[in-house]
Amino acid sequence: GLVAINLVWLVPTIRNIRNSASILALEIGQRAAHEINFSLDGSLRDLARSAGETAEDPEKEKAALQRLLKYNPALQNAALVGSDGREILRIDRLKTADQKDLREHSKDAYLYLALQGASTVSQVFISPESKPYVTLAAPVSHLGDIKRVLIADLDLRDFVSAIRTPELARGHIYVVDVNGFQIIHPDLAELLRRPDYSGRAIVQKVLFEGRLANGLAPGDSYVNEAGEKTFTVGIPLSTVGWGLFVEQPRTQAFNGERQAIVFAVITTILGVLVLLTITQSNLRLGQLNAALNNLLRENYESAKMLVRRDLELSEANSRLQELDAVKSEFVSVAAHQL
């Protein structure tokens, strides 16, 4: 009965605790995802606007690129690339590239996507200075003809601030690219390590199925590198096809669940102790009652014996009285005869 009573409130309580943990983690993740998407979308818009400026006035190409870098500090450089994949003009944040610094992009997919009219984001690269970055590309269209592409490198370390949050005491947020490799992490060493998480079921759900993971499905949990079982939610980043994940130790995320279970166990144990005390008292009362019944039975038998003795004495007394009467009559007759 105690177990049944505890289950009545414990099961919905645990369900509410898990739902609350999922909602909180999703809110944290959504804020970080919104900030990253907003930054990426803003950078792509700035790039497209600069591409439009260079198309309208080719003589002001350099000024347009400088202005792009000035108002978008996350971009490390900007370059105009011809349809053959060779850079025509390149400006780095710290210097203006000379002819020998110009690069070749003919083997990069983002170039051809941009030449077809689509602004795009490349896969993640690691620079010689061990900096992770992506290349943004926007078509430079003049009278409907696209012969050049404006590209810019976006430093992913600028997104680290977006995923740092004091709300996760022991957890963290990380981002993986379209192939499941980690590209953004609060710890720079982890960020550069780029582990492959494509084998995780929750990563596959977010990246390959494009679904939001609330952390409550059986496959959403996994054991991390520290050997802790985690509670993790996943959010797809629609702009670039990446996935953002909020990871916490399961014991931390469901701390209230453990407290509720402990409370239920304690109340059950206390209830059992009370029942044992009552049972013991009932047994003792039963024993006393049995002893009292035995005593009453003995008293009853004694009373019956006393009644029987009383009857026997009454009969004996009556006989004595009769004998005494016979004796008196005999003595009287004998005296008369004498």
PDB file of N, CA, C and O in Angstrom, residues 26-38 159 161-165 173 175 235 237 244 246:
ATOM      1  N   LEU A  26      16.434  23.150 -23.587  1.00  0.00           N
ATOM      2  CA  LEU A  26      16.060  23.606 -24.937  1.00  0.00           C
ATOM      3  C   LEU A  26      16.050  25.132 -25.014  1.00  0.00           C
ATOM      4  O   LEU A  26      16.448  25.708 -26.035  1.00  0.00           O
ATOM      5  N   GLU A  27      15.594  25.781 -23.951  1.00  0.00           N
ATOM      6  CA  GLU A  27      15.606  27.251 -23.943  1.00  0.00           C
ATOM      7  C   GLU A  27      17.037  27.774 -24.020  1.00  0.00           C
ATOM      8  O   GLU A  27      17.336  28.720 -24.763  1.00  0.00           O
ATOM      9  N   ILE A  28      17.939  27.161 -23.240  1.00  0.00           N
ATOM     10  CA  ILE A  28      19.340  27.567 -23.279  1.00  0.00           C
ATOM     11  C   ILE A  28      19.915  27.343 -24.675  1.00  0.00           C
ATOM     12  O   ILE A  28      20.605  28.206 -25.234  1.00  0.00           O
ATOM     13  N   GLY A  29      19.640  26.172 -25.241  1.00  0.00           N
ATOM     14  CA  GLY A  29      20.145  25.861 -26.574  1.00  0.00           C
ATOM     15  C   GLY A  29      19.559  26.758 -27.651  1.00  0.00           C
ATOM     16  O   GLY A  29      20.265  27.159 -28.578  1.00  0.00           O
ATOM     17  N   GLN A  30      18.265  27.063 -27.520  1.00  0.00           N
ATOM     18  CA  GLN A  30      17.624  27.916 -28.530  1.00  0.00           C
ATOM     19  C   GLN A  30      18.234  29.312 -28.541  1.00  0.00           C
ATOM     20  O   GLN A  30      18.397  29.918 -29.607  1.00  0.00           O
ATOM     21  N   ARG A  31      18.564  29.824 -27.339  1.00  0.00           N
ATOM     22  CA  ARG A  31      19.186  31.150 -27.289  1.00  0.00           C
ATOM     23  C   ARG A  31      20.546  31.137 -27.987  1.00  0.00           C
ATOM     24  O   ARG A  31      20.860  32.042 -28.765  1.00  0.00           O
ATOM     25  N   ALA A  32      21.351  30.101 -27.691  1.00  0.00           N
ATOM     26  CA  ALA A  32      22.666  30.003 -28.339  1.00  0.00           C
ATOM     27  C   ALA A  32      22.520  29.794 -29.835  1.00  0.00           C
ATOM     28  O   ALA A  32      23.245  30.396 -30.640  1.00  0.00           O
ATOM     29  N   ALA A  33      21.566  28.940 -30.244  1.00  0.00           N
ATOM     30  CA  ALA A  33      21.346  28.685 -31.672  1.00  0.00           C
ATOM     31  C   ALA A  33      20.887  29.951 -32.387  1.00  0.00           C
ATOM     32  O   ALA A  33      21.330  30.243 -33.511  1.00  0.00           O
ATOM     33  N   HIS A  34      20.011  30.707 -31.725  1.00  0.00           N
ATOM     34  CA  HIS A  34      19.539  31.955 -32.327  1.00  0.00           C
ATOM     35  C   HIS A  34      20.691  32.936 -32.521  1.00  0.00           C
ATOM     36  O   HIS A  34      20.794  33.588 -33.571  1.00  0.00           O
ATOM     37  N   GLU A  35      21.573  33.011 -31.521  1.00  0.00           N
ATOM     38  CA  GLU A  35      22.703  33.941 -31.631  1.00  0.00           C
ATOM     39  C   GLU A  35      23.647  33.531 -32.765  1.00  0.00           C
ATOM     40  O   GLU A  35      24.120  34.377 -33.533  1.00  0.00           O
ATOM     41  N   ILE A  36      23.901  32.223 -32.881  1.00  0.00           N
ATOM     42  CA  ILE A  36      24.785  31.749 -33.954  1.00  0.00           C
ATOM     43  C   ILE A  36      24.131  31.955 -35.310  1.00  0.00           C
ATOM     44  O   ILE A  36      24.765  32.451 -36.259  1.00  0.00           O
ATOM     45  N   ASN A  37      22.857  31.581 -35.435  1.00  0.00           N
ATOM     46  CA  ASN A  37      22.148  31.770 -36.705  1.00  0.00           C
ATOM     47  C   ASN A  37      22.076  33.250 -37.076  1.00  0.00           C
ATOM     48  O   ASN A  37      22.247  33.626 -38.241  1.00  0.00           O
ATOM     49  N   PHE A  38      21.815  34.080 -36.064  1.00  0.00           N
ATOM     50  CA  PHE A  38      21.725  35.515 -36.325  1.00  0.00           C
ATOM     51  C   PHE A  38      23.059  36.061 -36.823  1.00  0.00           C
ATOM     52  O   PHE A  38      23.111  36.872 -37.759  1.00  0.00           O
ATOM     53  N   PHE A 159      32.196  32.502 -31.963  1.00  0.00           N
ATOM     54  CA  PHE A 159      30.935  31.935 -31.523  1.00  0.00           C
ATOM     55  C   PHE A 159      31.029  31.307 -30.130  1.00  0.00           C
ATOM     56  O   PHE A 159      30.017  30.880 -29.580  1.00  0.00           O
ATOM     57  N   SER A 161      31.582  32.649 -27.306  1.00  0.00           N
ATOM     58  CA  SER A 161      30.844  33.434 -26.319  1.00  0.00           C
ATOM     59  C   SER A 161      29.347  33.134 -26.371  1.00  0.00           C
ATOM     60  O   SER A 161      28.647  33.237 -25.361  1.00  0.00           O
ATOM     61  N   ALA A 162      28.864  32.730 -27.554  1.00  0.00           N
ATOM     62  CA  ALA A 162      27.436  32.443 -27.692  1.00  0.00           C
ATOM     63  C   ALA A 162      27.037  31.168 -26.970  1.00  0.00           C
ATOM     64  O   ALA A 162      25.873  31.005 -26.584  1.00  0.00           O
ATOM     65  N   ILE A 163      27.987  30.241 -26.798  1.00  0.00           N
ATOM     66  CA  ILE A 163      27.645  28.956 -26.185  1.00  0.00           C
ATOM     67  C   ILE A 163      28.100  28.866 -24.731  1.00  0.00           C
ATOM     68  O   ILE A 163      27.921  27.830 -24.103  1.00  0.00           O
ATOM     69  N   ARG A 164      28.697  29.930 -24.219  1.00  0.00           N
ATOM     70  CA  ARG A 164      29.060  29.947 -22.803  1.00  0.00           C
ATOM     71  C   ARG A 164      27.886  30.482 -22.002  1.00  0.00           C
ATOM     72  O   ARG A 164      27.372  31.555 -22.292  1.00  0.00           O
ATOM     73  N   THR A 165      27.461  29.745 -21.005  1.00  0.00           N
ATOM     74  CA  THR A 165      26.321  30.170 -20.197  1.00  0.00           C
ATOM     75  C   THR A 165      26.523  29.743 -18.758  1.00  0.00           C
ATOM     76  O   THR A 165      26.918  28.596 -18.490  1.00  0.00           O
ATOM     77  N   ILE A 173      27.776  23.561 -23.917  1.00  0.00           N
ATOM     78  CA  ILE A 173      27.171  23.515 -25.252  1.00  0.00           C
ATOM     79  C   ILE A 173      28.282  23.289 -26.261  1.00  0.00           C
ATOM     80  O   ILE A 173      29.368  23.864 -26.138  1.00  0.00           O
ATOM     81  N   VAL A 175      28.915  22.454 -30.753  1.00  0.00           N
ATOM     82  CA  VAL A 175      28.317  22.463 -32.084  1.00  0.00           C
ATOM     83  C   VAL A 175      29.116  21.523 -32.976  1.00  0.00           C
ATOM     84  O   VAL A 175      30.348  21.483 -32.906  1.00  0.00           O
ATOM     85  N   ILE A 235      19.617  20.719 -31.234  1.00  0.00           N
ATOM     86  CA  ILE A 235      18.865  21.696 -32.037  1.00  0.00           C
ATOM     87  C   ILE A 235      19.559  21.852 -33.380  1.00  0.00           C
ATOM     88  O   ILE A 235      20.759  22.144 -33.432  1.00  0.00           O
ATOM     89  N   LEU A 237      20.815  23.730 -36.653  1.00  0.00           N
ATOM     90  CA  LEU A 237      21.063  25.105 -37.096  1.00  0.00           C
ATOM     91  C   LEU A 237      20.747  25.158 -38.582  1.00  0.00           C
ATOM     92  O   LEU A 237      21.538  24.738 -39.426  1.00  0.00           O
ATOM     93  N   LEU A 244      23.495  21.896 -32.791  1.00  0.00           N
ATOM     94  CA  LEU A 244      23.920  22.438 -31.502  1.00  0.00           C
ATOM     95  C   LEU A 244      23.370  21.532 -30.401  1.00  0.00           C
ATOM     96  O   LEU A 244      22.193  21.161 -30.424  1.00  0.00           O
ATOM     97  N   VAL A 246      23.212  20.711 -26.103  1.00  0.00           N
ATOM     98  CA  VAL A 246      23.384  21.121 -24.706  1.00  0.00           C
ATOM     99  C   VAL A 246      23.557  19.843 -23.893  1.00  0.00           C
ATOM    100  O   VAL A 246      22.629  19.044 -23.767  1.00  0.00           O
TER     101      VAL A 246
END
